[in-house]
Amino acid sequence: MAREFSTVGVVGLGTMGAGIVEVFARNGVDVVAVEISEPALERGRATLTSSTDRAVAKGKLAVADRDALHERVHFEVGLDALRSVDLVIEAVPEHLDLKQRIFAELDRVCRPDAILATNTSSLSVTEISVATSRPNQVIGIHFFNPAPVMKLVEVVRTVVTAPEVVADVEALCARLGKVDVTINDRAGFIANALLFGYLNHAVGMFESHYATREDIDAAMKLGCGLPMGPLALMDLIGLDTAYEILDTMYRRGGRDRRHAPVPLLKQMVTAGLLGRKSGRGFYTYERPGSPKVVPDETTPRTTDAALADGARAITKVGVVGSGTMATGIIEVFAKAGYEVVSVTRGAEKSASVCEAVKTSLNKGVVRGKLAEVDRDAALGRITWTATLDHLADVDLVIEAVVEELSVKKALFASLDEICKPGVVLATTTSSLPVVDVAMATQRPADVVGLHFFNPAPVMPLVEVVRTIRTSPEATATARAVCAALGKTAVVCGDRSGFIVNALLFPYLNDAVKMLEASYSTADDIDHAMKLGCGYPMGPFELLDVVGLDVSLAIQRELYLELREPGFAPAPLLEHLVTAGYLGRKARRGFRDHSHR
Ligand SMILES: NC(=O)c1ccc[n+]([C@@H]2O[C@H](COP(=O)([O-])OP(=O)(O)OC[C@H]3O[C@@H](n4cnc5c(N)ncnc54)[C@H](O)[C@@H]3O)[C@@H](O)[C@H]2O)c1
């Protein structure tokens, strides 16, 4: 029989604590909510009130239930109020000495049979537990932000946590409607160990002016389907908390430089820019605690302004290539009203690309998304040829041929001979340096990367890559064209992986390393990222879809360019590729897909 928890205590009512109070009170558990001072207590109460009011306004909570919820919560200053609770969850700032002091005090105050839990994200639960005389009753219960919304709880057992305490806490999580994964005490547990290297890397990109905050966030939302971009997520987590988590993970997790907090973070924390809770972090918010972003001095101007930056008029576009990307790109431009010249290596290839474009447009008609006349008009705008010379009068060329530098360089040298002056020359490469291609021409200022995602007609994102030689006009033109296509363009520097792959693949690689170290299972890791962070797929699901060979190749590129030891491909990934377990396409990757 699992133990009954009728009253729990929550210590610290900040970003996490106030949400944790709500989770318990919503599920019929009485809560003693404790803070360090009256003003802090008031802030905690206000957070709870506004959260439950929002739930009522959204129709997710009845008024009577809200009132009952509030009646279950008793607010008090000081730990003495926790004398008779069955379990305490501590959610004070991420400092080991503070947490140890609080646990020593809780040990003195609380009933001998009470369970003492910490919501720490990165500190050692074991080290916290030894500050008490009952380390076997100390456990980690790691909620995710916002606690009332996110389904996941990581239950962290130390080497001394009693098995019945683990079982009781697991049963409690189920009662709260949460999904738990139970794991050992390691820095960052599952989710944060995979998340924070990525978040810190994104901050580094922002700090080095590699891309703007809006572009970094849009790239990860639109390119990977994440619920929030990394910088908006840092603001939600709180920059002070994020700093402490990174710092601890760096020290506890083998001094992986990717966890060494980017210097900008410390500066922002010192300057009081803590994220949403202080009203300003990477973004500016309506007021402290508000989720609403308001424009500030770095909010970008609109596309009209981009036109003023010297974007050139584009009416006719050349697309070179006959693969999946070229086919999708031809369709996208023709549908958006551009005249398109498709260049392939022969009439047969042109015929098959033409067929593929027709099939795709017809699908749109069948689904009611495209009128027949618009389909016919789009097809009528495309000219099919095998002769590069037909690109003499286009305004923009998009190259989507095989991913080989020598082939692309030769093509760009030819384009340089053929195309009129002022044309923007774009490559869709996903892994080669754009500047190498640019330097094959006499006009590197007009060369950009236009990295479309597959399938191009569906994916809303395009990465516009500017090299150190690209002119502002060429970048502005690329941006304006993407906007005219109904896509979101993000502009970034010419580095391996651009934004999306550079941030995504090291995270996937880290997940493989975690599996390899037997810290957790593929199922639990996938669960943790989906239910704790709102990712549409877990890392192993995604790796199987993308292909393990493709993932390994990208990870190798990143490692070779940056020489970052943490980016070294996981040996398990290499072995699976060698064994031919490439993912869904091979019917076996991290999982067996043969029955599907
Ligand atoms: N922010 C997140 O996204 C997130 C997610 C999961 C876990 N966590 C973890 O939760 C814990 C709390 O983080 P947070 O982001 O909520 O921090 P926070 O700074 O928002 O809130 C901490 C609260 O603790 C209170 N406090 C400080 N000293 C206290 C004391 N002696 N007694 C009682 N209350 C005290 C503060 O007044 C403040 O309200 C940390 O361990 C953090 O790692 C945070």
XYZ file of C-alpha atoms and ligand atoms in Angstrom:
640
model
C 0.000 0.000 0.000
C 1.418 3.343 -1.032
C 1.622 5.910 1.679
C -1.053 8.626 1.820
C 0.145 12.210 1.587
C -2.545 14.482 2.951
C -0.460 17.572 3.665
C 2.724 18.628 1.920
C 5.002 21.604 2.404
C 6.582 23.680 -0.355
C 9.585 25.844 0.499
C 10.274 28.793 -1.825
C 7.429 30.165 -3.941
C 9.336 31.486 -6.950
C 9.076 30.376 -10.560
C 8.836 26.700 -9.631
C 7.542 26.663 -6.050
C 4.324 28.570 -6.796
C 3.570 26.174 -9.654
C 4.280 23.134 -7.478
C 1.872 24.447 -4.829
C -0.781 24.684 -7.540
C -0.163 21.113 -8.723
C -0.733 19.690 -5.233
C -3.695 21.889 -4.328
C -5.410 21.138 -7.632
C -5.195 17.454 -6.829
C -6.790 17.683 -3.408
C -3.628 17.803 -1.290
C -3.360 20.397 1.485
C -0.270 22.568 1.143
C 1.727 24.623 3.587
C 3.501 27.150 1.360
C 6.562 28.708 2.950
C 8.705 31.707 2.065
C 11.544 33.608 3.638
C 9.689 36.921 4.212
C 6.253 38.517 4.024
C 6.920 40.324 0.712
C 8.192 37.070 -0.870
C 5.133 35.269 0.487
C 2.894 37.892 -1.103
C 4.663 37.473 -4.436
C 4.149 33.712 -4.253
C 0.480 34.160 -3.409
C 0.064 36.600 -6.319
C 1.724 34.141 -8.731
C -0.632 31.378 -7.645
C -3.657 33.673 -7.926
C -2.815 34.910 -11.400
C -2.081 31.388 -12.613
C -5.390 29.983 -11.342
C -7.252 33.066 -12.629
C -5.754 32.441 -16.065
C -6.914 28.817 -15.877
C -10.438 29.988 -15.004
C -10.418 32.539 -17.844
C -9.373 29.830 -20.278
C -12.186 27.585 -19.075
C -9.746 25.017 -17.709
C -10.766 25.423 -14.069
C -14.204 26.023 -12.549
C -14.557 28.998 -10.197
C -15.621 26.731 -7.335
C -12.613 24.482 -7.913
C -10.317 27.482 -7.896
C -11.751 28.634 -4.583
C -11.410 25.140 -3.116
C -7.833 25.025 -4.407
C -6.971 28.257 -2.618
C -8.555 27.010 0.588
C -6.174 24.091 0.607
C -3.125 26.385 0.655
C -1.818 27.922 3.862
C 0.860 30.576 3.436
C 3.461 30.975 6.170
C 6.823 32.621 6.717
C 9.535 30.309 8.089
C 10.087 26.577 8.142
C 8.493 26.029 11.586
C 5.121 25.865 9.852
C 6.137 22.505 8.374
C 6.018 20.617 11.655
C 3.228 18.216 10.736
C 3.458 17.738 6.954
C 4.000 14.313 5.342
C 6.390 15.538 2.670
C 8.288 18.735 1.901
C 9.434 19.918 -1.512
C 12.151 22.514 -1.456
C 12.316 24.981 -4.378
C 14.716 27.683 -3.219
C 17.512 29.101 -5.405
C 20.027 26.660 -6.864
C 22.822 26.980 -4.237
C 24.150 23.919 -2.462
C 24.946 25.664 0.829
C 21.483 27.246 1.007
C 19.768 23.945 0.262
C 21.926 22.088 2.795
C 21.060 24.666 5.452
C 17.368 24.331 4.695
C 17.505 20.529 4.780
C 19.304 20.545 8.119
C 16.574 22.819 9.443
C 13.780 20.708 7.897
C 15.320 17.634 9.505
C 15.026 19.351 12.868
C 11.514 20.688 12.343
C 9.684 17.962 10.425
C 8.178 14.722 11.724
C 10.713 11.874 11.758
C 8.759 9.953 9.117
C 8.355 12.932 6.747
C 9.934 12.646 3.305
C 12.187 15.548 2.341
C 12.399 16.278 -1.372
C 14.348 18.768 -3.438
C 13.353 20.244 -6.774
C 16.991 20.911 -7.653
C 17.824 20.779 -11.351
C 21.517 20.128 -11.154
C 22.828 19.856 -7.614
C 23.644 16.519 -6.031
C 20.630 15.167 -4.158
C 23.086 12.979 -2.264
C 25.039 15.996 -1.011
C 21.820 17.690 0.036
C 20.647 14.526 1.814
C 23.714 14.212 4.020
C 22.862 17.525 5.652
C 20.065 15.597 7.405
C 20.015 12.671 9.815
C 17.655 10.810 7.446
C 19.328 10.633 4.034
C 17.309 7.505 3.261
C 14.158 9.674 3.301
C 15.592 12.317 0.984
C 14.745 12.242 -2.709
C 14.677 14.498 -5.774
C 11.296 15.402 -7.253
C 12.124 17.487 -10.281
C 9.153 19.269 -11.809
C 9.254 21.094 -15.128
C 8.391 24.679 -15.847
C 5.493 25.555 -15.815
C 4.767 22.867 -13.217
C 0.959 22.851 -13.628
C 1.336 22.263 -17.380
C 4.309 19.980 -17.965
C 3.501 16.310 -17.465
C 6.947 15.028 -16.564
C 8.501 14.565 -13.149
C 12.001 13.188 -12.736
C 12.216 11.201 -9.507
C 15.827 11.113 -8.379
C 16.975 8.383 -6.001
C 20.361 8.468 -4.348
C 22.306 5.394 -3.306
C 20.736 5.634 0.134
C 17.147 6.578 -0.700
C 14.900 3.832 0.717
C 13.062 1.826 -1.991
C 9.706 2.378 -0.246
C 10.279 6.150 -0.328
C 10.869 5.902 -4.090
C 7.710 3.811 -4.514
C 5.626 6.216 -2.396
C 6.812 9.212 -4.390
C 6.159 7.436 -7.701
C 2.601 6.717 -6.551
C 2.211 10.349 -5.523
C 3.291 11.510 -8.994
C 0.643 9.275 -10.545
C -1.949 10.773 -8.234
C -0.918 14.242 -9.416
C -1.500 13.145 -13.019
C 2.202 13.270 -13.807
C 4.395 10.804 -15.682
C 7.532 10.012 -13.777
C 10.880 8.687 -14.813
C 12.978 7.399 -11.942
C 16.701 7.868 -12.300
C 19.949 8.025 -10.366
C 21.562 11.163 -9.035
C 23.554 12.683 -11.883
C 24.012 16.358 -12.817
C 21.079 17.561 -14.895
C 19.268 14.208 -14.667
C 17.841 13.418 -18.111
C 16.171 16.518 -19.484
C 18.467 19.275 -18.270
C 21.574 17.274 -19.130
C 20.326 17.292 -22.721
C 18.799 20.754 -22.678
C 21.345 23.065 -21.120
C 24.237 22.493 -23.523
C 21.826 23.483 -26.271
C 20.543 26.546 -24.412
C 24.061 27.744 -23.599
C 25.120 27.238 -27.223
C 22.172 29.370 -28.360
C 23.202 32.123 -25.934
C 26.725 31.909 -27.390
C 25.320 32.384 -30.901
C 23.452 35.456 -29.717
C 26.444 36.836 -27.833
C 28.680 36.508 -30.892
C 26.110 38.248 -33.135
C 25.856 35.098 -35.219
C 22.100 35.676 -35.456
C 19.485 37.821 -33.716
C 17.443 36.603 -30.754
C 14.292 36.527 -32.910
C 16.032 34.509 -35.621
C 17.579 31.989 -33.242
C 14.211 31.407 -31.583
C 12.246 31.299 -34.859
C 14.750 28.823 -36.312
C 14.247 26.295 -33.519
C 10.477 26.740 -33.351
C 9.886 26.502 -37.085
C 12.772 24.189 -37.986
C 12.238 21.669 -35.160
C 8.669 22.307 -34.029
C 9.754 23.248 -30.504
C 7.194 25.067 -28.352
C 9.619 27.906 -27.606
C 12.931 29.129 -28.903
C 15.974 28.703 -26.633
C 16.306 32.363 -25.624
C 12.615 32.719 -24.788
C 12.992 29.511 -22.759
C 15.989 30.938 -20.897
C 13.795 33.926 -19.991
C 11.094 31.567 -18.717
C 13.526 29.476 -16.670
C 15.145 32.598 -15.205
C 18.676 33.604 -16.124
C 19.941 33.403 -12.542
C 18.622 29.864 -12.183
C 19.951 28.916 -15.626
C 23.363 30.308 -14.716
C 23.521 28.274 -11.521
C 22.381 25.117 -13.303
C 25.035 25.523 -16.014
C 27.713 26.316 -13.482
C 26.877 23.231 -11.424
C 26.639 21.019 -14.481
C 30.009 22.253 -15.656
C 31.613 21.394 -12.341
C 29.759 18.120 -11.724
C 29.475 16.922 -15.291
C 33.108 16.465 -16.237
C 33.898 20.097 -17.069
C 32.329 19.960 -20.499
C 33.047 23.410 -21.902
C 29.604 23.486 -23.463
C 28.220 23.899 -19.948
C 30.571 26.710 -18.963
C 28.071 29.578 -18.780
C 28.488 32.024 -21.667
C 29.902 35.240 -20.104
C 26.914 37.300 -21.247
C 24.691 35.301 -18.871
C 26.625 36.382 -15.814
C 26.554 39.986 -16.995
C 22.807 39.889 -17.501
C 22.241 38.351 -14.066
C 24.462 40.996 -12.455
C 22.513 43.692 -14.287
C 19.238 42.306 -12.936
C 18.048 41.050 -16.309
C 16.675 37.750 -15.011
C 14.084 37.005 -17.685
C 10.320 37.076 -17.342
C 10.358 37.294 -13.577
C 12.176 40.654 -13.652
C 10.411 41.897 -16.801
C 13.542 41.774 -18.911
C 15.998 39.164 -20.082
C 16.763 38.392 -23.701
C 13.380 39.976 -24.418
C 11.434 42.760 -22.743
C 8.098 41.893 -21.087
C 5.038 43.997 -20.380
C 5.841 43.865 -16.662
C 7.700 41.561 -14.269
C 6.125 38.099 -14.354
C 4.209 38.736 -17.563
C 4.574 36.312 -20.470
C 3.820 39.106 -22.963
C 6.815 40.313 -24.998
C 6.804 44.006 -25.894
C 8.965 45.690 -28.546
C 12.248 47.218 -27.424
C 15.219 48.896 -29.077
C 16.436 45.696 -30.735
C 13.091 44.535 -32.097
C 13.649 44.182 -35.856
C 12.009 46.451 -38.348
C 9.443 45.058 -40.762
C 10.039 43.667 -44.246
C 9.161 47.042 -45.775
C 12.188 48.371 -44.010
C 14.207 45.438 -45.378
C 13.234 46.582 -48.847
C 14.641 49.967 -47.976
C 17.901 48.169 -47.179
C 18.373 47.675 -50.889
C 16.518 44.434 -51.629
C 16.479 43.923 -55.386
C 13.336 43.213 -57.385
C 12.974 39.549 -58.315
C 10.509 38.260 -60.900
C 12.306 35.421 -62.613
C 14.111 32.640 -60.757
C 16.391 29.836 -61.928
C 16.515 26.550 -60.031
C 19.378 24.156 -60.828
C 19.027 20.504 -59.847
C 16.582 17.621 -60.062
C 16.440 16.147 -56.564
C 13.913 16.409 -53.742
C 14.954 19.907 -52.726
C 15.042 21.332 -56.257
C 11.596 19.873 -56.972
C 10.114 21.386 -53.819
C 11.746 24.754 -54.414
C 10.475 24.949 -58.015
C 6.958 24.313 -56.717
C 7.252 26.909 -53.963
C 8.395 29.671 -56.340
C 5.919 28.846 -59.117
C 3.035 28.787 -56.636
C 4.104 32.177 -55.260
C 3.836 33.736 -58.737
C 7.482 33.766 -59.831
C 8.535 32.743 -63.307
C 10.788 29.728 -62.871
C 13.472 28.310 -65.140
C 14.297 24.747 -64.092
C 17.683 23.496 -65.248
C 18.487 19.789 -65.027
C 21.120 17.583 -66.633
C 18.811 16.297 -69.393
C 15.321 16.037 -70.835
C 14.587 12.820 -68.960
C 15.409 14.403 -65.620
C 13.338 17.470 -66.515
C 10.391 15.234 -67.333
C 10.601 13.453 -64.002
C 10.935 16.702 -62.018
C 7.984 18.107 -63.955
C 5.974 14.997 -63.096
C 6.902 15.298 -59.412
C 5.875 18.967 -59.296
C 2.570 18.128 -61.005
C 1.883 15.301 -58.571
C 2.559 17.526 -55.606
C 0.389 20.367 -56.946
C -2.389 17.878 -57.688
C -2.266 16.718 -54.092
C -2.915 20.324 -53.105
C -5.934 20.396 -55.408
C -7.308 17.118 -54.026
C -6.907 18.425 -50.475
C -8.762 21.591 -51.420
C -5.721 23.747 -50.686
C -5.127 24.857 -54.278
C -7.606 25.802 -57.023
C -7.213 24.041 -60.364
C -6.659 27.339 -62.133
C -3.878 28.230 -59.712
C -2.266 24.852 -60.271
C -2.372 25.392 -64.028
C -1.066 28.935 -63.701
C 1.817 27.703 -61.507
C 2.745 25.004 -64.016
C 2.481 27.542 -66.824
C 5.095 29.703 -65.104
C 7.769 26.979 -65.223
C 10.158 26.540 -68.156
C 12.025 23.206 -68.353
C 15.515 23.140 -69.804
C 18.841 21.339 -69.652
C 20.838 24.389 -70.708
C 22.403 26.686 -68.131
C 22.515 29.466 -70.738
C 18.782 29.877 -70.214
C 19.617 31.504 -66.902
C 20.989 34.588 -68.676
C 18.016 36.769 -67.746
C 16.900 35.462 -64.344
C 17.113 37.669 -61.230
C 17.918 34.914 -58.729
C 19.482 31.466 -59.110
C 19.026 28.717 -56.557
C 21.423 25.838 -56.795
C 20.240 22.503 -55.379
C 22.575 19.966 -56.970
C 24.500 17.155 -55.276
C 26.223 18.016 -51.955
C 29.776 17.997 -53.351
C 31.954 21.049 -53.179
C 33.713 20.489 -56.528
C 30.397 20.143 -58.368
C 28.930 23.222 -56.744
C 32.069 25.301 -57.363
C 32.114 24.375 -61.054
C 28.442 25.274 -61.340
C 28.928 28.665 -59.681
C 31.861 29.416 -61.972
C 29.550 28.758 -64.947
C 26.752 30.856 -63.455
C 29.254 33.676 -63.079
C 29.866 33.527 -66.843
C 26.193 33.275 -67.796
C 24.143 35.408 -65.413
C 23.579 39.135 -65.755
C 25.119 41.502 -63.191
C 23.193 42.058 -59.963
C 21.730 38.547 -59.840
C 21.649 36.931 -56.427
C 23.263 33.496 -56.558
C 22.082 31.141 -53.827
C 23.168 27.682 -52.736
C 20.944 25.329 -50.752
C 23.890 23.483 -49.222
C 23.283 22.202 -45.711
C 26.864 21.425 -44.809
C 29.410 23.083 -47.100
C 30.857 26.540 -46.405
C 28.938 29.017 -48.556
C 32.038 31.190 -48.916
C 33.836 28.377 -50.776
C 31.094 28.427 -53.373
C 31.040 32.233 -53.453
C 34.769 32.408 -54.156
C 34.304 30.279 -57.276
C 32.721 33.410 -58.789
C 33.998 36.919 -59.436
C 31.013 38.288 -57.500
C 31.102 36.828 -53.984
C 29.083 39.791 -52.660
C 26.047 38.467 -54.534
C 26.266 34.914 -53.157
C 24.153 33.731 -50.217
C 23.016 30.444 -48.753
C 19.289 29.700 -48.874
C 18.826 26.647 -46.711
C 15.337 25.286 -47.246
C 14.007 22.456 -45.094
C 12.497 19.273 -46.439
C 9.754 19.160 -47.687
C 10.205 22.705 -49.002
C 6.531 23.325 -49.822
C 5.575 22.517 -46.216
C 8.377 23.700 -43.959
C 7.956 27.352 -43.003
C 11.635 28.112 -42.367
C 14.539 29.199 -44.581
C 18.010 29.934 -43.222
C 19.631 32.801 -45.116
C 23.373 32.393 -44.820
C 25.588 35.382 -45.318
C 29.306 34.906 -45.767
C 31.907 37.485 -44.811
C 31.724 38.656 -48.452
C 27.915 38.809 -48.850
C 26.538 42.331 -49.415
C 23.680 43.705 -47.300
C 21.645 44.061 -50.521
C 21.979 40.381 -51.367
C 20.946 39.431 -47.813
C 18.008 41.853 -47.921
C 16.945 40.409 -51.278
C 17.035 36.867 -49.934
C 14.991 37.917 -46.919
C 12.404 39.726 -49.014
C 12.053 36.759 -51.387
C 11.462 34.381 -48.482
C 8.802 36.714 -47.124
C 7.127 36.783 -50.552
C 7.129 32.964 -50.477
C 5.312 33.068 -47.156
C 8.349 31.638 -45.365
C 10.139 32.919 -42.311
C 13.749 33.760 -43.096
C 16.370 33.708 -40.387
C 19.751 35.220 -41.160
C 22.919 33.647 -39.809
C 26.650 33.436 -40.353
C 28.418 30.895 -42.529
C 29.196 28.207 -40.013
C 28.694 24.497 -40.027
C 25.092 23.603 -39.292
C 23.904 27.227 -39.578
C 21.425 27.652 -36.704
C 19.127 24.644 -36.627
C 21.518 21.768 -37.244
C 24.235 23.320 -35.097
C 21.839 23.432 -32.147
C 19.911 20.244 -32.829
C 22.480 17.571 -33.609
C 24.781 17.951 -30.592
C 21.680 17.496 -28.437
C 20.777 14.309 -30.314
C 24.367 13.123 -29.998
C 24.269 13.798 -26.246
C 21.139 11.673 -25.975
C 23.002 8.796 -27.641
C 25.882 9.230 -25.198
C 23.428 9.151 -22.294
C 21.939 5.902 -23.587
C 25.390 4.493 -24.153
C 26.299 5.276 -20.538
C 23.216 3.262 -19.459
C 21.925 6.204 -17.446
C 18.438 5.724 -18.830
C 16.494 3.970 -21.568
C 15.596 5.294 -25.036
C 11.922 5.261 -24.007
C 12.491 7.259 -20.837
C 14.776 9.752 -22.580
C 12.192 10.256 -25.337
C 9.477 10.654 -22.700
C 11.510 13.150 -20.736
C 12.045 15.454 -23.707
C 8.455 15.238 -24.905
C 6.708 15.546 -21.564
C 9.262 17.715 -19.758
C 10.169 20.102 -22.564
C 7.242 19.817 -24.986
C 9.351 18.484 -27.864
C 7.242 16.985 -30.671
C 9.485 13.907 -30.815
C 12.044 12.409 -28.480
C 15.675 12.322 -29.625
C 15.628 8.621 -30.563
C 12.383 8.935 -32.484
C 13.861 11.869 -34.369
C 17.192 10.148 -35.042
C 15.365 7.185 -36.562
C 13.358 9.521 -38.810
C 16.290 11.700 -39.894
C 18.560 8.713 -40.465
C 21.511 7.756 -38.300
C 23.967 8.096 -41.206
C 22.775 11.639 -41.965
C 22.945 12.542 -38.278
C 26.433 11.122 -37.929
C 27.648 13.025 -40.996
C 26.307 16.327 -39.654
C 27.750 15.689 -36.215
C 31.153 14.907 -37.754
C 31.079 18.193 -39.680
C 30.282 20.127 -36.523
C 33.056 18.377 -34.656
C 35.594 18.949 -37.421
C 34.779 22.634 -37.710
C 34.695 23.510 -34.021
C 37.023 20.812 -32.589
C 34.852 20.870 -29.504
C 35.491 17.601 -27.634
C 31.852 17.502 -26.504
C 30.795 17.375 -30.167
C 32.681 14.148 -30.904
C 30.179 11.690 -32.382
C 28.903 9.133 -29.878
C 30.621 5.780 -30.508
C 27.236 4.042 -30.322
C 25.997 6.191 -33.216
C 29.028 5.207 -35.288
C 28.514 1.516 -34.473
C 24.858 1.547 -35.426
C 25.692 3.207 -38.745
C 28.441 0.652 -39.395
C 25.970 -2.117 -38.618
C 23.535 -0.695 -41.167
C 20.964 0.291 -38.546
C 20.230 3.638 -40.176
C 16.736 4.290 -38.829
C 13.290 3.943 -40.357
C 14.604 3.788 -43.904
C 16.581 0.636 -42.969
C 13.683 -0.639 -40.814
C 15.985 -0.578 -37.851
C 17.778 2.164 -35.970
C 17.481 2.777 -32.251
C 14.210 0.933 -32.539
C 13.015 -1.969 -34.640
C 10.612 -0.724 -37.343
C 10.340 -4.001 -39.245
C 6.770 -4.686 -38.134
C 5.504 -1.301 -39.376
N 13.169 27.780 -13.221
C 13.004 26.588 -13.746
O 12.634 26.484 -14.928
C 13.243 25.346 -12.926
C 12.736 24.122 -13.364
C 12.881 22.983 -12.572
C 13.557 23.077 -11.372
N 14.066 24.276 -10.959
C 14.750 24.312 -9.656
O 13.825 24.811 -8.707
C 14.515 25.508 -7.668
C 13.934 26.915 -7.566
O 14.173 27.621 -8.776
P 13.274 28.858 -9.224
O 13.579 29.091 -10.662
O 11.874 28.627 -8.803
O 13.919 30.031 -8.365
P 13.320 31.472 -8.009
O 14.466 32.343 -7.802
O 12.280 31.854 -9.003
O 12.550 31.210 -6.620
C 13.210 30.857 -5.427
C 12.336 31.286 -4.240
O 12.908 30.793 -3.061
C 12.721 31.760 -2.038
N 13.673 31.541 -0.947
C 14.996 31.860 -0.915
N 15.521 31.503 0.281
C 14.522 30.929 1.002
C 14.428 30.383 2.319
N 15.497 30.334 3.102
N 13.237 29.904 2.731
C 12.168 29.960 1.933
N 12.185 30.473 0.681
C 13.343 30.951 0.227
C 12.917 33.071 -2.764
O 12.313 34.141 -2.052
C 12.238 32.798 -4.105
O 10.883 33.170 -4.106
C 15.986 25.483 -8.043
O 16.597 24.426 -7.389
C 15.940 25.226 -9.551
O 17.088 24.605 -10.015
C 13.894 25.405 -11.708
